Short mmCIF file of C-alpha atoms in Angstrom, two decimals:
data_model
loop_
_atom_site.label_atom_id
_atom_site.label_comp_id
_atom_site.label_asym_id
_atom_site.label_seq_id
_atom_site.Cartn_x
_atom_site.Cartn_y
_atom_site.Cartn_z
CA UNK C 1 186.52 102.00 -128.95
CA UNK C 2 185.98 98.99 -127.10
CA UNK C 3 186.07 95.66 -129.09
CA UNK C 4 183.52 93.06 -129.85
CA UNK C 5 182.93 89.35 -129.58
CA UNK C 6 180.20 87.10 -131.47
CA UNK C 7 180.27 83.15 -132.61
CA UNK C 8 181.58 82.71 -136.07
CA UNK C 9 178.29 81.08 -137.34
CA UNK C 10 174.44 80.17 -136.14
CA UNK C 11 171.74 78.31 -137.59
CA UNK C 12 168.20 79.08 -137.18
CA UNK C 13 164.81 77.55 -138.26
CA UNK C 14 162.51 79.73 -140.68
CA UNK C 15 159.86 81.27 -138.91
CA UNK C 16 161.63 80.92 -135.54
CA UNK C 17 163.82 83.70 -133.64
CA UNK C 18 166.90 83.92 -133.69
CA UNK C 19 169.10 84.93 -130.93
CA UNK C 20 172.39 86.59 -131.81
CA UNK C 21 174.83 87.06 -128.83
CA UNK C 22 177.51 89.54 -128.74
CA UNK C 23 180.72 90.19 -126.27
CA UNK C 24 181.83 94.03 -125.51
CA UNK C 25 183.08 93.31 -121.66
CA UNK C 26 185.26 96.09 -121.76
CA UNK C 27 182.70 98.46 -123.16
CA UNK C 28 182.48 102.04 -121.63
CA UNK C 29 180.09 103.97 -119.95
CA UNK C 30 179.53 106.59 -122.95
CA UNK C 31 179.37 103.80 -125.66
CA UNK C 32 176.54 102.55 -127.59
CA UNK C 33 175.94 98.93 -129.14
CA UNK C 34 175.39 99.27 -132.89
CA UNK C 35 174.38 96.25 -135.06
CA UNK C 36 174.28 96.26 -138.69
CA UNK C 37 174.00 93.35 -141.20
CA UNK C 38 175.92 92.25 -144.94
CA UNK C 39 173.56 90.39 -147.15
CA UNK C 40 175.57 88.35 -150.25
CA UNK C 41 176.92 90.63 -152.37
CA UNK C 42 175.72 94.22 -150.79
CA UNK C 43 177.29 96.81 -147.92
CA UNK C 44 176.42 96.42 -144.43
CA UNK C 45 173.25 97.55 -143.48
CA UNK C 46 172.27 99.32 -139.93
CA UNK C 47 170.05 97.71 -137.85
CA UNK C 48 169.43 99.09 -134.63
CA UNK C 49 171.45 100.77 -131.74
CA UNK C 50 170.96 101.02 -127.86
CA UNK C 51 172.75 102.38 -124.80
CA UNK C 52 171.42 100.41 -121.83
CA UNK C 53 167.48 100.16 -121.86
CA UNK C 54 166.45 97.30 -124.47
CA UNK C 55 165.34 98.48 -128.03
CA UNK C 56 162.52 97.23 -130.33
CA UNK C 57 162.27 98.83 -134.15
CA UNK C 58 160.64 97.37 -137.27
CA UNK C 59 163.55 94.86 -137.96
CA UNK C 60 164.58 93.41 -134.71
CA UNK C 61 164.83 93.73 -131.00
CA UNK C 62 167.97 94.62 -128.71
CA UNK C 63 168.39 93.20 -125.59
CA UNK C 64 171.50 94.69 -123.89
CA UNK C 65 172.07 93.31 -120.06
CA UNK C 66 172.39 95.62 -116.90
CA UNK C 67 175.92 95.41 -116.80
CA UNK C 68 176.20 96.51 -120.52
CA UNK C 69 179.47 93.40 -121.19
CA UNK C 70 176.69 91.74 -123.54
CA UNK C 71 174.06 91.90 -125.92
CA UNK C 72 171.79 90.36 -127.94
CA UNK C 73 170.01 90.73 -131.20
CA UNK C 74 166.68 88.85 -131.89
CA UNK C 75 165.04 88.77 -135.56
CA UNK C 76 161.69 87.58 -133.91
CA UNK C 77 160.42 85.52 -137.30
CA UNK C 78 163.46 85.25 -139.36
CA UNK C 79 162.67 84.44 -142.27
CA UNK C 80 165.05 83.22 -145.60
CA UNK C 81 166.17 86.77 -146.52
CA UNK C 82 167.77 87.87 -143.13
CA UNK C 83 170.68 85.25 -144.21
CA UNK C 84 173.45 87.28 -143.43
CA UNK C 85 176.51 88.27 -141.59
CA UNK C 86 175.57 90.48 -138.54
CA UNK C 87 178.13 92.84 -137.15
CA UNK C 88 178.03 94.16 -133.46
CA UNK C 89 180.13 97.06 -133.13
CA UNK C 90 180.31 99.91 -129.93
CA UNK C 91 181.63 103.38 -130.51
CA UNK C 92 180.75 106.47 -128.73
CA UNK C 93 178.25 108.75 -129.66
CA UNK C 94 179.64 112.45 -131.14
CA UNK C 95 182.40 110.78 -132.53
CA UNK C 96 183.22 109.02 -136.34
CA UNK C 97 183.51 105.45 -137.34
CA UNK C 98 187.20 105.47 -137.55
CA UNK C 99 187.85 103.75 -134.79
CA UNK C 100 185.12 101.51 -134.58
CA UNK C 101 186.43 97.81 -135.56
CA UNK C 102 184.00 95.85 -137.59
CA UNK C 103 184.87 91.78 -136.51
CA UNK C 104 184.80 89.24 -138.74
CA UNK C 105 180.54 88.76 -137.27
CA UNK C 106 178.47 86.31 -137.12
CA UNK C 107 177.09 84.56 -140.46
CA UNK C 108 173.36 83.41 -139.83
CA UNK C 109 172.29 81.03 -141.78
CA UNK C 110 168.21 80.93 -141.92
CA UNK C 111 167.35 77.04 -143.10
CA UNK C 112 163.81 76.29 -144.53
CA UNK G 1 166.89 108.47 -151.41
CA UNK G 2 168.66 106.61 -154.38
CA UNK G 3 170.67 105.05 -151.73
CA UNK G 4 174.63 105.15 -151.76
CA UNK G 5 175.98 104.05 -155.65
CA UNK G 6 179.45 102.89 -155.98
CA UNK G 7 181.24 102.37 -159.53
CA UNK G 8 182.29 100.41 -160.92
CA UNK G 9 181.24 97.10 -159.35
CA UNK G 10 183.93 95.18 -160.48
CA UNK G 11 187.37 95.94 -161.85
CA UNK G 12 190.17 93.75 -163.00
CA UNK G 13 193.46 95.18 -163.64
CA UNK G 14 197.11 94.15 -164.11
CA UNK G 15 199.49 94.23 -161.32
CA UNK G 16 201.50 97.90 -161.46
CA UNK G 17 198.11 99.77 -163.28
CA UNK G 18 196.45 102.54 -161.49
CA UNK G 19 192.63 102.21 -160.93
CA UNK G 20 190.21 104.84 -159.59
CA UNK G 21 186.69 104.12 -157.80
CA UNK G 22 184.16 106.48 -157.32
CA UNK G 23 181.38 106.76 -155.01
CA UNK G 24 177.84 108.64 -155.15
CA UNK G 25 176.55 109.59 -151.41
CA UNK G 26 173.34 110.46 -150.69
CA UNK G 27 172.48 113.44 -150.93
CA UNK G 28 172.94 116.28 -148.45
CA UNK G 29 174.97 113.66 -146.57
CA UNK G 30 177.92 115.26 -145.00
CA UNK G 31 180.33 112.47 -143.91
CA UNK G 32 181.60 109.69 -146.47
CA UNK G 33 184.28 106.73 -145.62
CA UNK G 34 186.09 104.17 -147.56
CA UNK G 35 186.52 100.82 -146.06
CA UNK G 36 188.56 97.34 -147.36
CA UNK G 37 186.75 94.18 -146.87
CA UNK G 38 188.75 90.82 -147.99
CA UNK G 39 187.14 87.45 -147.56
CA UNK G 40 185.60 86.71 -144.45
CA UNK G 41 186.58 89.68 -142.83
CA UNK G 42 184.48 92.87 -141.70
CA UNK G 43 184.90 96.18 -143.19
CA UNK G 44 188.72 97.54 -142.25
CA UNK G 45 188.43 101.59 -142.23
CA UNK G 46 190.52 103.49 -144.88
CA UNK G 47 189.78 106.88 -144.21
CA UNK G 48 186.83 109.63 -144.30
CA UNK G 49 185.90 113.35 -145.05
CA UNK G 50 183.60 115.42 -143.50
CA UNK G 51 181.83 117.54 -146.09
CA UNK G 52 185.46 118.04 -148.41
CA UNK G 53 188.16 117.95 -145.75
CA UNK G 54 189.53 114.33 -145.62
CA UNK G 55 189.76 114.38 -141.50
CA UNK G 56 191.34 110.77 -140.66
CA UNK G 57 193.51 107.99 -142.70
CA UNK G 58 194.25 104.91 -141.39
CA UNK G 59 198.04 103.06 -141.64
CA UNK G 60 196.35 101.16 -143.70
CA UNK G 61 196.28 103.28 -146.47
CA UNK G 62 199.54 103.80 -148.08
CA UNK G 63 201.08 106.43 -150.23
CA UNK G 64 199.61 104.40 -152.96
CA UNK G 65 196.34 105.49 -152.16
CA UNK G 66 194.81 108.57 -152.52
CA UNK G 67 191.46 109.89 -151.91
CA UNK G 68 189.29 112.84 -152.77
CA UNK G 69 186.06 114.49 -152.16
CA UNK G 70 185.63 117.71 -154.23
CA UNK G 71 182.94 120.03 -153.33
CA UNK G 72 181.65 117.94 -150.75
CA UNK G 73 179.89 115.41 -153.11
CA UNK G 74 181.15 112.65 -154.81
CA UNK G 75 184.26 110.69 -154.12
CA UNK G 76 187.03 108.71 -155.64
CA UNK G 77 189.67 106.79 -154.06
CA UNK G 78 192.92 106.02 -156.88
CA UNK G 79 195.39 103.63 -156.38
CA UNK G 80 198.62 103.99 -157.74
CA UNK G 81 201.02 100.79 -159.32
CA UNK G 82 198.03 97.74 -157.71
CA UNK G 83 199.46 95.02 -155.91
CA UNK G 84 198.42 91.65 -155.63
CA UNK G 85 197.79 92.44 -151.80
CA UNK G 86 195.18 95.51 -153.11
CA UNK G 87 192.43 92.96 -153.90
CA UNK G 88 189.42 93.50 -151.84
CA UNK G 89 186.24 94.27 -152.42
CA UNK G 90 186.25 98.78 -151.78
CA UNK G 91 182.82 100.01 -149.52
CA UNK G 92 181.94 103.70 -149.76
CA UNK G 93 179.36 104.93 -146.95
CA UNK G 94 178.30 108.20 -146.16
CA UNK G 95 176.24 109.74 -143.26
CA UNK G 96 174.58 112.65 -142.05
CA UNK G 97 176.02 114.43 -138.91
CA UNK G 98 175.06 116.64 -136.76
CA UNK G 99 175.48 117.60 -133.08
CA UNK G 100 175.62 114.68 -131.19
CA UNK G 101 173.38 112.45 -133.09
CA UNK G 102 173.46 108.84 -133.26
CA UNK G 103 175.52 107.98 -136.62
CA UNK G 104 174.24 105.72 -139.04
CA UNK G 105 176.26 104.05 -141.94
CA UNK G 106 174.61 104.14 -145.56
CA UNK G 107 176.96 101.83 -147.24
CA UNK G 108 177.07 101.15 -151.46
CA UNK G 109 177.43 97.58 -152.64
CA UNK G 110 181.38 97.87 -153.20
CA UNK G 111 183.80 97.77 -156.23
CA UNK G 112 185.47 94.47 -155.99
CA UNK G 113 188.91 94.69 -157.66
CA UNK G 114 191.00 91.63 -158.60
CA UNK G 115 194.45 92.39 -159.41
CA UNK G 116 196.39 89.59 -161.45
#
């Protein structure tokens, strides 16, 4: 599976979005952009997914460009509790995590 | 949905003692993986089992460790004579899998074992 670049940290404003960025340049034609998120003291949590057309669910929007070697992740009102480390991962669909590398992420900080 | 449980949430143990985790999936999920996470670091994969058949382990899981998944349900991962190096906090997740479905990760809080 293709590996994944974010910044090390962000800061965002309460009430404002934030904008997440992610590397996968070498990302392939059959693999999908996963993002999950790891609150303090709790597992990662999944997010949201896409392939190439931009996705919207409850918790956040994903913006993937048109030649699929970036992405990124918008919490449209973040608010204090989506302080976290967010992971962007790819791996192709069908098969299991166990080759998907989780990075070290990027740790959002949301300040009041 | 009682979500993925994981237990014991901590553990402390002397260097050379053997330690076992277990973890709960939820239920009717079919896939469950172990992953190491150290300090600023994401989760590292360990290995995983598709209903009981353990199907994948990574290099970094040495003879030391052992995992098991009887019946298909719960699981517990065991290892043998802890090192210093074991420390880590442990993640279970499980899944449900079938065709070609998008996977999703349902992941329990973690043990987080200190060995002295």
């Amino acid at each position: 599976d293709a590996k994944t670049t974010q910044p090390p940290s962000m800061d965002c404003a309460e009430g404002r979005a934030a904008n997440l960025p992610c590397n996968h340049s070498t990302i392939s034609g059959n693999e999908y952009v996963y993002w999950y998120r790891q609150i303090h003291s709790q597992g990662p949590q999944y997010i949201i997914h896409g392939l190439k057309n931009n996705e919207t669910n409850e918790m956040a929007s994903l913006i993937i460009t048109e030649d699929r070697k970036s992405s990124t992740l918008i919490l449209p009102h973040a608010t204090l509790r989506d302080t976290a480390v967010y992971y962007c991962i790819v791996r192709v669909d069908g098969t299991s995590y166990d080759k998907v590398i989780f990075g070290p992420g990027t740790s959002l900080s949301v300040i009041p | 949905d009682t979500g993925v449980s994981q237990n014991p949430r901590h553990k402390i143990t002397k260097r050379g003692q053997n330690v076992t985790f277990r973890c709960d999936p939820i239920s009717e999920h079919n896939r469950l993986y172990w992953y190491r996470q150290t300090l600023g670091q994401g989760p590292e994969f360990l290995t995983y089992f598709q209903n009981e058949a353990q199907l994948e382990k990574s290099r970094l899981l040495s003879d030391r460790f052992s995992a098991e998944r009887p019946k298909g349900s719960f699981s517990t991962l065991e290892i043998q004579r802890t090192e210093q190096g074991d420390s880590a906090m442990y993640l279970c997740a499980s899944s449900l899998v079938f065709a070609s479905t998008n996977e999703k990760l349902f992941f329990g809080s973690g043990t987080q074992l200190s060995v002295l």
